Short mmCIF file of C-alpha atoms and ligand atoms in Angstrom, two decimals:
data_model
loop_
_atom_site.label_atom_id
_atom_site.label_comp_id
_atom_site.label_asym_id
_atom_site.label_seq_id
_atom_site.Cartn_x
_atom_site.Cartn_y
_atom_site.Cartn_z
CA MET L 1 30.29 -22.36 0.88
CA THR L 2 28.88 -22.45 4.43
CA ASP L 3 28.07 -25.73 6.14
CA TYR L 4 24.39 -24.89 5.90
CA ASP L 5 24.55 -24.29 2.12
CA ASN L 6 26.45 -27.54 1.64
CA PHE L 7 23.88 -29.34 3.80
CA ILE L 8 20.86 -27.87 1.99
CA GLY L 9 22.37 -28.71 -1.41
CA ARG L 10 22.58 -32.35 -0.34
CA VAL L 11 19.08 -32.31 1.15
CA LYS L 12 17.61 -30.92 -2.07
CA GLU L 13 19.29 -33.62 -4.14
CA LEU L 14 17.78 -36.23 -1.83
CA SER L 15 14.43 -34.59 -2.33
CA LEU L 16 14.84 -34.77 -6.13
CA ILE L 17 15.35 -38.51 -5.79
CA GLY L 18 12.14 -38.59 -3.73
CA SER L 19 10.31 -36.66 -6.48
CA LEU L 20 11.54 -39.13 -9.12
CA SER L 21 10.33 -42.06 -7.00
CA GLY L 22 7.00 -40.29 -6.50
CA LEU L 23 6.46 -39.88 -10.24
CA MET L 24 7.53 -43.43 -11.02
CA GLY L 25 5.23 -44.77 -8.31
CA TRP L 26 2.34 -42.76 -9.76
CA ASP L 27 3.14 -44.04 -13.25
CA GLN L 28 3.30 -47.62 -12.01
CA GLU L 29 -0.26 -47.41 -10.62
CA THR L 30 -1.85 -45.48 -13.49
CA MET L 31 -0.03 -45.82 -16.83
CA MET L 32 2.66 -48.48 -16.85
CA PRO L 33 2.03 -51.48 -19.13
CA PRO L 34 1.94 -54.80 -17.23
CA LYS L 35 5.27 -56.00 -18.61
CA GLY L 36 7.04 -52.89 -17.28
CA GLY L 37 7.02 -54.21 -13.72
CA LYS L 38 10.43 -55.89 -13.64
CA LEU L 39 12.37 -52.88 -14.94
CA ARG L 40 10.30 -50.57 -12.74
CA SER L 41 11.22 -52.40 -9.57
CA ASP L 42 14.91 -52.26 -10.58
CA MET L 43 14.56 -48.51 -11.20
CA MET L 44 12.86 -47.98 -7.84
CA ALA L 45 15.46 -50.08 -6.01
CA PHE L 46 18.25 -48.08 -7.71
CA LEU L 47 16.77 -44.76 -6.60
CA SER L 48 16.23 -46.03 -3.10
CA SER L 49 19.85 -47.22 -2.79
CA GLN L 50 21.04 -43.87 -4.18
CA ALA L 51 18.97 -42.07 -1.55
CA HIS L 52 20.23 -44.37 1.20
CA SER L 53 23.89 -43.92 0.36
CA ARG L 54 23.53 -40.14 0.10
CA MET L 55 21.66 -39.95 3.38
CA THR L 56 24.20 -42.13 5.22
CA ASP L 57 27.24 -40.38 3.70
CA PRO L 58 29.58 -39.63 6.65
CA VAL L 59 29.84 -36.03 5.39
CA MET L 60 26.12 -35.67 6.11
CA GLY L 61 26.78 -36.77 9.71
CA GLU L 62 29.65 -34.29 10.05
CA LEU L 63 27.53 -31.46 8.66
CA LEU L 64 24.68 -32.26 11.08
CA ASP L 65 27.11 -32.35 14.04
CA SER L 66 28.58 -29.02 13.02
CA LEU L 67 25.22 -27.33 12.33
CA GLU L 68 23.80 -28.49 15.66
CA SER L 69 26.40 -26.40 17.44
CA GLN L 70 25.81 -23.28 15.32
CA ASN L 71 23.37 -20.40 15.71
CA LEU L 72 20.59 -21.09 13.24
CA THR L 73 17.24 -19.51 12.42
CA ALA L 74 14.10 -21.38 13.50
CA GLU L 75 13.57 -22.55 9.93
CA GLN L 76 17.15 -23.73 9.53
CA SER L 77 16.92 -25.55 12.87
CA ALA L 78 13.75 -27.33 11.75
CA ASN L 79 15.50 -28.55 8.61
CA VAL L 80 18.47 -29.78 10.64
CA ARG L 81 16.20 -31.46 13.23
CA GLU L 82 14.19 -33.32 10.58
CA VAL L 83 17.21 -34.47 8.58
CA ARG L 84 18.89 -35.57 11.82
CA GLN L 85 15.88 -37.85 12.43
CA SER L 86 16.15 -39.37 8.97
CA TYR L 87 19.94 -39.67 9.21
CA ASP L 88 19.75 -41.44 12.57
CA LYS L 89 17.07 -43.82 11.31
CA ALA L 90 19.08 -44.57 8.17
CA THR L 91 22.37 -45.13 9.99
CA LYS L 92 21.12 -47.00 13.05
CA LEU L 93 20.10 -50.11 11.13
CA PRO L 94 22.85 -52.51 10.01
CA ALA L 95 22.94 -52.98 6.22
CA GLU L 96 22.13 -56.72 6.59
CA LEU L 97 18.91 -55.92 8.44
CA VAL L 98 17.86 -53.39 5.79
CA GLU L 99 18.48 -55.95 3.04
CA GLU L 100 16.73 -58.73 4.93
CA LYS L 101 13.69 -56.51 5.46
CA ALA L 102 13.53 -55.58 1.76
CA ARG L 103 13.82 -59.22 0.66
CA HIS L 104 11.26 -60.37 3.22
CA LYS L 105 8.82 -57.62 2.30
CA SER L 106 8.42 -58.55 -1.35
CA LYS L 107 7.96 -62.25 -0.54
CA SER L 108 5.62 -61.55 2.37
CA LEU L 109 3.45 -59.26 0.23
CA GLN L 110 3.09 -61.97 -2.38
CA VAL L 111 2.23 -64.68 0.18
CA TRP L 112 -0.30 -62.37 1.87
CA GLN L 113 -2.10 -61.86 -1.45
CA GLU L 114 -2.33 -65.63 -1.93
CA ALA L 115 -3.34 -66.27 1.69
CA ARG L 116 -6.03 -63.61 1.51
CA SER L 117 -7.58 -64.94 -1.69
CA GLU L 118 -7.38 -68.53 -0.40
CA ASN L 119 -8.60 -67.63 3.12
CA ASP L 120 -5.52 -69.39 4.54
CA PHE L 121 -4.05 -67.60 7.57
CA GLU L 122 -1.69 -70.50 8.31
CA LYS L 123 0.08 -69.82 5.02
CA PHE L 124 0.76 -66.19 5.97
CA LYS L 125 1.57 -66.95 9.62
CA PRO L 126 5.34 -67.71 9.32
CA TYR L 127 5.80 -64.57 7.20
CA LEU L 128 4.01 -62.39 9.70
CA GLU L 129 6.06 -63.95 12.49
CA LYS L 130 9.21 -62.99 10.64
CA THR L 131 7.83 -59.47 10.03
CA VAL L 132 7.17 -59.03 13.75
CA GLU L 133 10.68 -60.28 14.55
CA LEU L 134 12.31 -57.88 12.05
CA THR L 135 10.09 -55.02 13.22
CA CYS L 136 11.07 -55.57 16.85
CA LYS L 137 14.74 -55.67 15.87
CA THR L 138 14.27 -52.38 14.02
CA ALA L 139 12.53 -50.82 17.02
CA GLU L 140 15.41 -51.90 19.29
CA TYR L 141 17.96 -50.26 16.96
CA TYR L 142 15.91 -47.05 16.77
CA GLY L 143 15.47 -47.01 20.54
CA TYR L 144 12.60 -45.96 22.80
CA GLU L 145 11.96 -44.92 26.39
CA ASP L 146 8.83 -46.67 27.67
CA ASN L 147 7.28 -49.01 25.17
CA ILE L 148 8.82 -50.75 22.17
CA TYR L 149 5.75 -49.73 20.14
CA ASP L 150 6.74 -46.06 20.66
CA ALA L 151 9.70 -46.56 18.33
CA LEU L 152 7.29 -47.73 15.61
CA LEU L 153 4.72 -44.97 16.14
CA ASP L 154 7.51 -42.44 15.86
CA ILE L 155 8.28 -43.60 12.30
CA PHE L 156 4.82 -42.54 11.11
CA GLU L 157 3.78 -39.86 13.61
CA PRO L 158 6.91 -38.27 15.09
CA GLY L 159 6.71 -37.83 18.85
CA MET L 160 3.60 -40.02 19.33
CA THR L 161 3.69 -42.60 22.15
CA VAL L 162 1.55 -45.36 23.67
CA SER L 163 1.13 -43.30 26.83
CA GLN L 164 -0.51 -40.53 24.76
CA LEU L 165 -2.54 -42.85 22.52
CA ASP L 166 -3.98 -45.18 25.17
CA PRO L 167 -6.11 -42.55 26.97
CA LEU L 168 -7.01 -40.86 23.67
CA PHE L 169 -8.25 -44.13 22.16
CA SER L 170 -9.98 -45.53 25.23
CA GLY L 171 -11.89 -42.27 25.77
CA LEU L 172 -12.94 -42.32 22.16
CA ARG L 173 -14.04 -45.94 22.34
CA GLU L 174 -16.15 -45.31 25.43
CA SER L 175 -18.06 -42.60 23.58
CA ILE L 176 -18.37 -44.27 20.19
CA ILE L 177 -19.48 -47.81 21.11
CA PRO L 178 -22.76 -46.66 22.77
CA LEU L 179 -23.35 -44.10 19.99
CA VAL L 180 -23.01 -46.75 17.26
CA LYS L 181 -25.29 -49.07 19.22
CA ALA L 182 -27.97 -46.36 19.52
CA ILE L 183 -27.66 -45.62 15.79
CA SER L 184 -28.04 -49.31 14.88
CA GLU L 185 -31.14 -49.63 17.05
CA SER L 186 -32.77 -46.43 15.81
CA PRO L 187 -35.98 -46.94 13.77
CA ASN L 188 -35.05 -43.83 11.72
CA GLN L 189 -32.71 -45.37 9.17
CA PRO L 190 -31.74 -43.37 6.03
CA ASP L 191 -33.57 -43.99 2.77
CA THR L 192 -31.04 -44.94 0.07
CA SER L 193 -33.52 -46.30 -2.47
CA PHE L 194 -32.62 -43.54 -4.98
CA LEU L 195 -29.31 -45.34 -5.46
CA ASP L 196 -31.06 -48.39 -6.91
CA ILE L 197 -32.89 -46.65 -9.74
CA GLY L 198 -30.20 -46.56 -12.41
CA LYS L 199 -26.50 -46.33 -13.21
CA PHE L 200 -24.21 -43.42 -12.41
CA SER L 201 -21.99 -43.12 -15.46
CA GLU L 202 -18.24 -43.02 -14.95
CA GLU L 203 -17.93 -39.96 -17.17
CA LYS L 204 -20.50 -37.99 -15.17
CA GLN L 205 -18.94 -39.05 -11.87
CA ARG L 206 -15.61 -37.80 -13.13
CA GLU L 207 -17.10 -34.49 -14.24
CA PHE L 208 -18.96 -33.90 -10.98
CA SER L 209 -16.14 -34.85 -8.64
CA MET L 210 -13.54 -32.82 -10.57
CA LYS L 211 -15.80 -29.80 -10.31
CA VAL L 212 -15.98 -30.28 -6.54
CA ALA L 213 -12.19 -30.69 -6.28
CA GLU L 214 -11.67 -27.51 -8.26
CA SER L 215 -14.19 -25.54 -6.16
CA ILE L 216 -12.44 -26.63 -2.98
CA GLY L 217 -9.28 -25.11 -4.38
CA PHE L 218 -7.30 -27.94 -5.96
CA ASP L 219 -5.26 -26.36 -8.77
CA PHE L 220 -5.45 -28.55 -11.87
CA ASN L 221 -2.64 -26.51 -13.44
CA ALA L 222 -0.45 -27.88 -10.65
CA GLY L 223 -1.97 -31.34 -10.46
CA ARG L 224 -3.91 -34.16 -12.10
CA MET L 225 -6.65 -36.65 -11.40
CA ASP L 226 -6.41 -40.14 -12.89
CA THR L 227 -7.76 -43.63 -12.28
CA SER L 228 -6.18 -46.47 -10.26
CA THR L 229 -7.31 -49.57 -8.38
CA HIS L 230 -6.37 -48.11 -4.99
CA PRO L 231 -6.82 -44.32 -4.80
CA PHE L 232 -3.82 -42.32 -3.57
CA CYS L 233 -2.20 -38.91 -3.78
CA SER L 234 1.46 -38.46 -4.72
CA GLY L 235 3.48 -36.52 -7.28
CA ALA L 236 6.72 -34.62 -7.60
CA GLY L 237 6.16 -31.46 -5.54
CA PRO L 238 3.69 -28.63 -4.77
CA ASN L 239 3.34 -27.76 -8.46
CA ASP L 240 2.87 -31.32 -9.62
CA VAL L 241 0.42 -33.12 -7.33
CA ARG L 242 -1.31 -36.22 -8.68
CA PHE L 243 -4.21 -38.05 -7.14
CA THR L 244 -6.34 -40.91 -8.33
CA THR L 245 -9.85 -42.26 -7.94
CA ARG L 246 -11.91 -45.26 -9.02
CA TYR L 247 -15.46 -45.60 -10.29
CA ASP L 248 -18.40 -47.79 -9.40
CA GLU L 249 -21.39 -47.10 -11.63
CA GLU L 250 -23.77 -48.52 -9.01
CA PHE L 251 -22.60 -46.17 -6.26
CA PRO L 252 -21.46 -42.59 -6.98
CA PHE L 253 -20.37 -41.68 -3.45
CA GLY L 254 -17.28 -43.91 -3.43
CA CYS L 255 -15.78 -41.79 -6.20
CA LEU L 256 -17.04 -38.45 -4.87
CA TYR L 257 -15.83 -38.91 -1.30
CA GLY L 258 -12.64 -40.57 -2.51
CA VAL L 259 -11.95 -37.50 -4.62
CA MET L 260 -12.76 -35.11 -1.77
CA HIS L 261 -10.43 -37.15 0.46
CA GLU L 262 -7.54 -37.03 -2.02
CA THR L 263 -8.29 -33.36 -2.70
CA GLY L 264 -7.63 -32.75 1.00
CA HIS L 265 -4.24 -34.45 0.66
CA GLY L 266 -3.63 -32.62 -2.60
CA THR L 267 -4.44 -29.11 -1.35
CA TYR L 268 -2.05 -29.72 1.57
CA GLU L 269 0.74 -30.61 -0.87
CA GLN L 270 -0.08 -27.63 -3.10
CA GLY L 271 -0.16 -25.35 -0.06
CA LEU L 272 3.44 -26.11 0.98
CA LEU L 273 5.68 -23.12 0.38
CA GLU L 274 7.68 -23.10 -2.84
CA VAL L 275 10.55 -21.15 -1.21
CA HIS L 276 11.19 -24.20 0.95
CA GLU L 277 10.80 -26.74 -1.84
CA GLY L 278 13.09 -29.73 -1.45
CA THR L 279 13.63 -29.22 2.29
CA PRO L 280 11.65 -30.42 5.34
CA MET L 281 10.31 -26.86 5.81
CA GLY L 282 8.52 -27.42 2.51
CA GLN L 283 7.24 -30.91 3.33
CA ALA L 284 4.14 -32.22 5.07
CA VAL L 285 4.82 -32.87 8.74
CA SER L 286 3.22 -36.28 9.35
CA LEU L 287 0.74 -38.86 8.17
CA GLY L 288 -1.70 -37.91 10.94
CA ILE L 289 -1.76 -34.24 9.94
CA HIS L 290 -1.99 -35.25 6.27
CA GLU L 291 -4.99 -37.43 7.04
CA SER L 292 -6.61 -34.57 8.97
CA GLN L 293 -6.78 -32.58 5.76
CA SER L 294 -8.30 -35.40 3.72
CA ARG L 295 -10.83 -36.46 6.35
CA MET L 296 -11.95 -32.90 6.99
CA TRP L 297 -12.88 -32.24 3.36
CA GLU L 298 -14.33 -35.70 2.90
CA ASN L 299 -16.45 -35.85 6.07
CA MET L 300 -16.86 -32.55 7.85
CA VAL L 301 -17.42 -30.67 4.60
CA GLY L 302 -18.52 -33.30 2.07
CA ARG L 303 -20.98 -35.04 4.36
CA SER L 304 -22.49 -31.82 5.71
CA LYS L 305 -25.98 -30.57 4.95
CA GLU L 306 -24.55 -27.27 3.70
CA PHE L 307 -22.47 -29.04 1.08
CA TRP L 308 -25.56 -30.71 -0.35
CA GLN L 309 -27.59 -27.50 -0.14
CA PHE L 310 -25.20 -26.11 -2.69
CA TYR L 311 -24.57 -29.22 -4.79
CA ILE L 312 -27.93 -30.99 -4.93
CA GLU L 313 -29.11 -29.31 -8.14
CA GLU L 314 -25.86 -29.95 -9.92
CA PHE L 315 -25.88 -33.57 -8.71
CA LYS L 316 -29.39 -34.07 -10.05
CA ASN L 317 -28.50 -32.38 -13.35
CA CYS L 318 -25.47 -34.62 -13.72
CA PHE L 319 -27.45 -37.81 -13.02
CA ASP L 320 -30.79 -37.07 -14.63
CA HIS L 321 -32.35 -40.43 -13.74
CA LEU L 322 -32.55 -39.37 -10.07
CA PRO L 323 -36.07 -38.72 -8.76
CA SER L 324 -36.96 -35.05 -9.17
CA ASP L 325 -38.20 -34.90 -5.58
CA LEU L 326 -34.88 -36.11 -4.11
CA ASN L 327 -34.18 -33.52 -1.42
CA VAL L 328 -31.21 -32.32 0.65
CA ASP L 329 -32.41 -34.11 3.76
CA THR L 330 -32.61 -37.52 2.07
CA LEU L 331 -29.22 -37.06 0.40
CA HIS L 332 -27.60 -35.85 3.60
CA ARG L 333 -28.94 -38.79 5.58
CA ALA L 334 -27.99 -41.29 2.85
CA VAL L 335 -24.34 -40.23 2.76
CA ASN L 336 -24.19 -40.50 6.55
CA THR L 337 -25.42 -44.07 6.81
CA VAL L 338 -23.78 -45.84 9.75
CA LYS L 339 -23.60 -49.61 9.85
CA PRO L 340 -21.05 -51.74 11.73
CA SER L 341 -19.29 -53.83 9.09
CA LEU L 342 -16.33 -56.14 8.63
CA ILE L 343 -14.14 -54.19 6.22
CA ARG L 344 -12.24 -51.11 7.38
CA VAL L 345 -11.93 -49.37 4.02
CA GLU L 346 -15.67 -49.61 3.43
CA SER L 347 -16.65 -48.45 6.90
CA ASP L 348 -18.37 -45.20 7.81
CA GLU L 349 -17.13 -42.25 9.78
CA ALA L 350 -18.61 -43.40 13.10
CA THR L 351 -17.32 -46.98 13.10
CA TYR L 352 -14.03 -46.41 11.26
CA ASN L 353 -11.96 -45.71 14.35
CA LEU L 354 -13.15 -48.89 16.04
CA HIS L 355 -11.58 -50.83 13.17
CA ILE L 356 -8.33 -48.95 13.80
CA MET L 357 -8.44 -49.73 17.52
CA VAL L 358 -8.67 -53.46 16.82
CA ARG L 359 -5.45 -53.17 14.83
CA TYR L 360 -3.79 -50.90 17.39
CA GLU L 361 -4.47 -53.33 20.25
CA ILE L 362 -3.12 -56.24 18.21
CA GLU L 363 0.05 -54.44 17.12
CA LYS L 364 0.82 -53.21 20.60
CA GLN L 365 0.35 -56.68 22.13
CA LEU L 366 2.29 -58.40 19.34
CA VAL L 367 5.46 -56.33 19.57
CA ASN L 368 5.33 -56.47 23.36
CA GLY L 369 5.17 -60.27 23.20
CA ASN L 370 1.80 -60.48 24.96
CA ILE L 371 0.16 -62.41 22.14
CA ALA L 372 1.57 -64.65 19.41
CA VAL L 373 0.91 -64.37 15.68
CA GLY L 374 -0.98 -67.70 15.89
CA ASP L 375 -3.49 -66.09 18.29
CA LEU L 376 -4.37 -63.36 15.80
CA PRO L 377 -7.48 -64.76 14.07
CA ASP L 378 -9.21 -65.44 17.41
CA PHE L 379 -8.01 -62.19 18.96
CA TRP L 380 -9.18 -60.25 15.90
CA ASN L 381 -12.62 -61.85 15.91
CA SER L 382 -13.20 -61.30 19.61
CA LYS L 383 -12.14 -57.64 19.36
CA MET L 384 -14.44 -57.10 16.37
CA GLU L 385 -17.29 -58.55 18.39
CA GLU L 386 -16.40 -56.44 21.43
CA TYR L 387 -15.99 -53.13 19.56
CA LEU L 388 -18.34 -53.46 16.58
CA GLY L 389 -20.69 -56.30 17.43
CA VAL L 390 -19.81 -58.22 14.26
CA THR L 391 -17.79 -61.41 13.76
CA PRO L 392 -16.00 -62.15 10.47
CA PRO L 393 -17.13 -65.38 8.81
CA ASN L 394 -13.54 -66.02 7.64
CA ASP L 395 -10.01 -64.57 7.84
CA THR L 396 -10.19 -63.02 4.37
CA LYS L 397 -12.83 -60.67 5.75
CA GLY L 398 -11.02 -60.53 9.07
CA VAL L 399 -7.37 -60.52 10.02
CA LEU L 400 -6.11 -60.90 6.42
CA GLN L 401 -7.92 -57.88 4.96
CA ASP L 402 -5.26 -55.15 5.15
CA ILE L 403 -2.04 -54.87 3.19
CA HIS L 404 -0.12 -53.01 5.94
CA TRP L 405 1.28 -55.92 7.97
CA SER L 406 2.41 -57.76 4.86
CA MET L 407 4.56 -54.71 4.05
CA GLY L 408 5.95 -54.43 7.57
CA ALA L 409 4.02 -51.21 8.26
CA ILE L 410 3.38 -51.87 11.95
CA GLY L 411 2.62 -48.61 13.79
CA TYR L 412 0.92 -47.00 10.78
CA PHE L 413 -2.78 -47.64 11.58
CA PRO L 414 -3.10 -45.17 14.49
CA THR L 415 -2.32 -42.28 12.12
CA TYR L 416 -5.74 -42.81 10.50
CA THR L 417 -7.56 -42.22 13.78
CA LEU L 418 -5.24 -39.37 14.70
CA GLY L 419 -6.17 -37.84 11.36
CA ASN L 420 -9.87 -38.01 12.24
CA LEU L 421 -9.30 -36.47 15.67
CA TYR L 422 -7.03 -33.74 14.29
CA ALA L 423 -9.57 -33.02 11.52
CA ALA L 424 -12.37 -32.37 14.03
CA GLN L 425 -10.10 -30.31 16.27
CA LEU L 426 -8.88 -28.16 13.38
CA TYR L 427 -12.36 -27.74 11.92
CA ALA L 428 -13.71 -26.65 15.33
CA ALA L 429 -10.89 -24.10 15.64
CA ALA L 430 -11.56 -22.77 12.12
CA LEU L 431 -15.28 -22.42 13.01
CA ALA L 432 -14.42 -20.60 16.23
CA ASP L 433 -12.42 -18.10 14.16
CA ASP L 434 -15.07 -17.82 11.45
CA PRO L 435 -18.55 -19.09 12.43
CA ASN L 436 -19.75 -18.29 8.91
CA ILE L 437 -17.80 -21.13 7.30
CA PRO L 438 -20.89 -23.43 7.04
CA ASN L 439 -22.94 -20.61 5.48
CA LYS L 440 -20.15 -20.05 2.98
CA ILE L 441 -20.04 -23.78 2.17
CA ALA L 442 -23.79 -23.62 1.52
CA LYS L 443 -22.99 -21.03 -1.18
CA GLY L 444 -20.21 -23.16 -2.65
CA GLU L 445 -17.49 -20.95 -1.17
CA PHE L 446 -14.64 -22.97 0.29
CA THR L 447 -11.90 -20.33 0.28
CA ALA L 448 -12.34 -19.24 3.91
CA LEU L 449 -11.81 -22.80 5.17
CA LEU L 450 -8.97 -23.57 2.78
CA ASP L 451 -7.22 -20.29 3.67
CA TRP L 452 -7.49 -21.14 7.36
CA MET L 453 -5.83 -24.51 6.72
CA ARG L 454 -3.20 -22.85 4.52
CA SER L 455 -2.19 -20.35 7.18
CA HIS L 456 -2.47 -22.65 10.21
CA ILE L 457 -1.15 -25.91 8.74
CA HIS L 458 0.14 -25.94 5.17
CA VAL L 459 2.64 -23.06 5.17
CA HIS L 460 4.37 -24.39 8.27
CA GLY L 461 5.67 -27.51 6.52
CA SER L 462 7.66 -29.52 9.07
CA LYS L 463 8.65 -26.53 11.20
CA LEU L 464 7.00 -28.00 14.32
CA LEU L 465 6.33 -31.55 15.51
CA PRO L 466 2.75 -32.65 14.69
CA ALA L 467 1.35 -32.27 18.22
CA ASP L 468 2.98 -28.82 18.57
CA LEU L 469 1.58 -27.69 15.23
CA LEU L 470 -1.89 -28.78 16.34
CA ARG L 471 -1.44 -26.97 19.66
CA GLN L 472 -0.35 -23.80 17.85
CA ALA L 473 -3.28 -24.02 15.42
CA THR L 474 -6.04 -24.87 17.91
CA GLY L 475 -4.72 -23.76 21.32
CA LYS L 476 -5.29 -27.28 22.69
CA ASP L 477 -3.48 -30.60 23.14
CA PRO L 478 -4.54 -33.38 20.75
CA SER L 479 -7.85 -34.67 22.10
CA SER L 480 -10.89 -36.68 21.05
CA ASP L 481 -13.36 -34.12 22.48
CA ASP L 482 -14.11 -32.21 19.27
CA PHE L 483 -14.46 -35.39 17.26
CA VAL L 484 -16.88 -36.96 19.75
CA ARG L 485 -18.87 -33.71 19.94
CA TYR L 486 -19.02 -33.55 16.14
CA LEU L 487 -20.21 -37.16 15.78
CA LYS L 488 -22.81 -36.87 18.53
CA SER L 489 -24.28 -33.64 17.26
CA LYS L 490 -24.48 -34.93 13.68
CA TYR L 491 -25.85 -38.40 14.32
CA THR L 492 -28.34 -37.58 17.08
CA LYS L 493 -30.06 -35.37 14.50
CA ILE L 494 -29.78 -37.74 11.56
CA TYR L 495 -30.95 -40.82 13.47
CA ASN L 496 -33.18 -38.95 15.86
CA ILE L 497 -31.62 -40.54 18.95
ZN1 LIG Z 1 -5.76 -40.48 3.19
#
């Protein structure tokens, strides 16, 4: 057996462990009875320790060393490069730190839930202080060149740095803040009164959104849609992709756009090549690129006029209490309502990134020691006022709202905004190649757009780093230009500004 075959055999076994965890995680959120929790966390911990010991096996290190000095194909090299990253991350941290982080995480998560429901930041404060300390230690072990935050960004978006993000984000902010202000002040606000007339049944919402997912190209013979409190997309591999949604009978768009979002994640997973299954070449490249797929289908497609030109009749047939004179224009404007608000997950496409920037600024300052955890509530509120013009009435609706910090996921938030920027850049490139895509969407044909994403993004797996993949697909460096252009052109029309 060659070194490469030995290496790939080990990598595929690691991937099987990942598939098992994926299925158990899905089951935990959708099917598991409440009393199953204790055994489930033991099962998950067992799999994770199995994966860790296999990844850190000295033989894996020897194989990587040997393969790095051999002549490999581009695909083989990509697999070696990606596993080297994981191996280094897994071996650089001392076992005591890994254990301490795991112990701290479960306690911190629990205290955060209490603190959030009791609006008591002081209760969470010592836990967040400890999280920041452990995160900084982790970053030091991983290593970085310029900024300690780079080591954290790299965990979620390989290759991303503060020096790339700062100009990207500040340029975006300078364009969005005045746009949002003009939208808020416009007298031409959307009419959403059709939403107040009656209930949107869960069953009909399910039927309608599944139809949309299927038309986009999600293969229900290789995937499922179920219900969970927090929607997500996971599964075992390209032929077993599972996403979830939730229903609100007062408001049908939460489910619809949630489903279109997860369908974007799901079609990416289903579009990974089966020949590379179980290796990095057959895996999604980063959270930012993943989010580009979900945000593109949710916003650029789902919130377009063309989408509603095709779907309005079906929507009205599904929900027969809707006024018969409800037209495309009213629907299109209603689903593009922009309103600065306090809660990130409920925010619209135009203000969403400002919420992310508040978190980005805080994380960057925290790990660089420029602010203390105790300063967070005030810092949060003043940034919300500066960026969005709103001030939270309490910490539950402010600094305590997100789960990420309680889980130690510092460095994760920027991937959401990167996803939005990448989505606009990819969509613009697809339109440049095929200007008829919107006309096709207006006829309910999504294949041209999905095929473009398949050939430019999905089939490449983790062959290139995220920024290089984007460059190859669009011919440009990651930039906020296309996103800003997209927002301006859409909202100046909708709000007549
Ligand atoms: Zn997503």
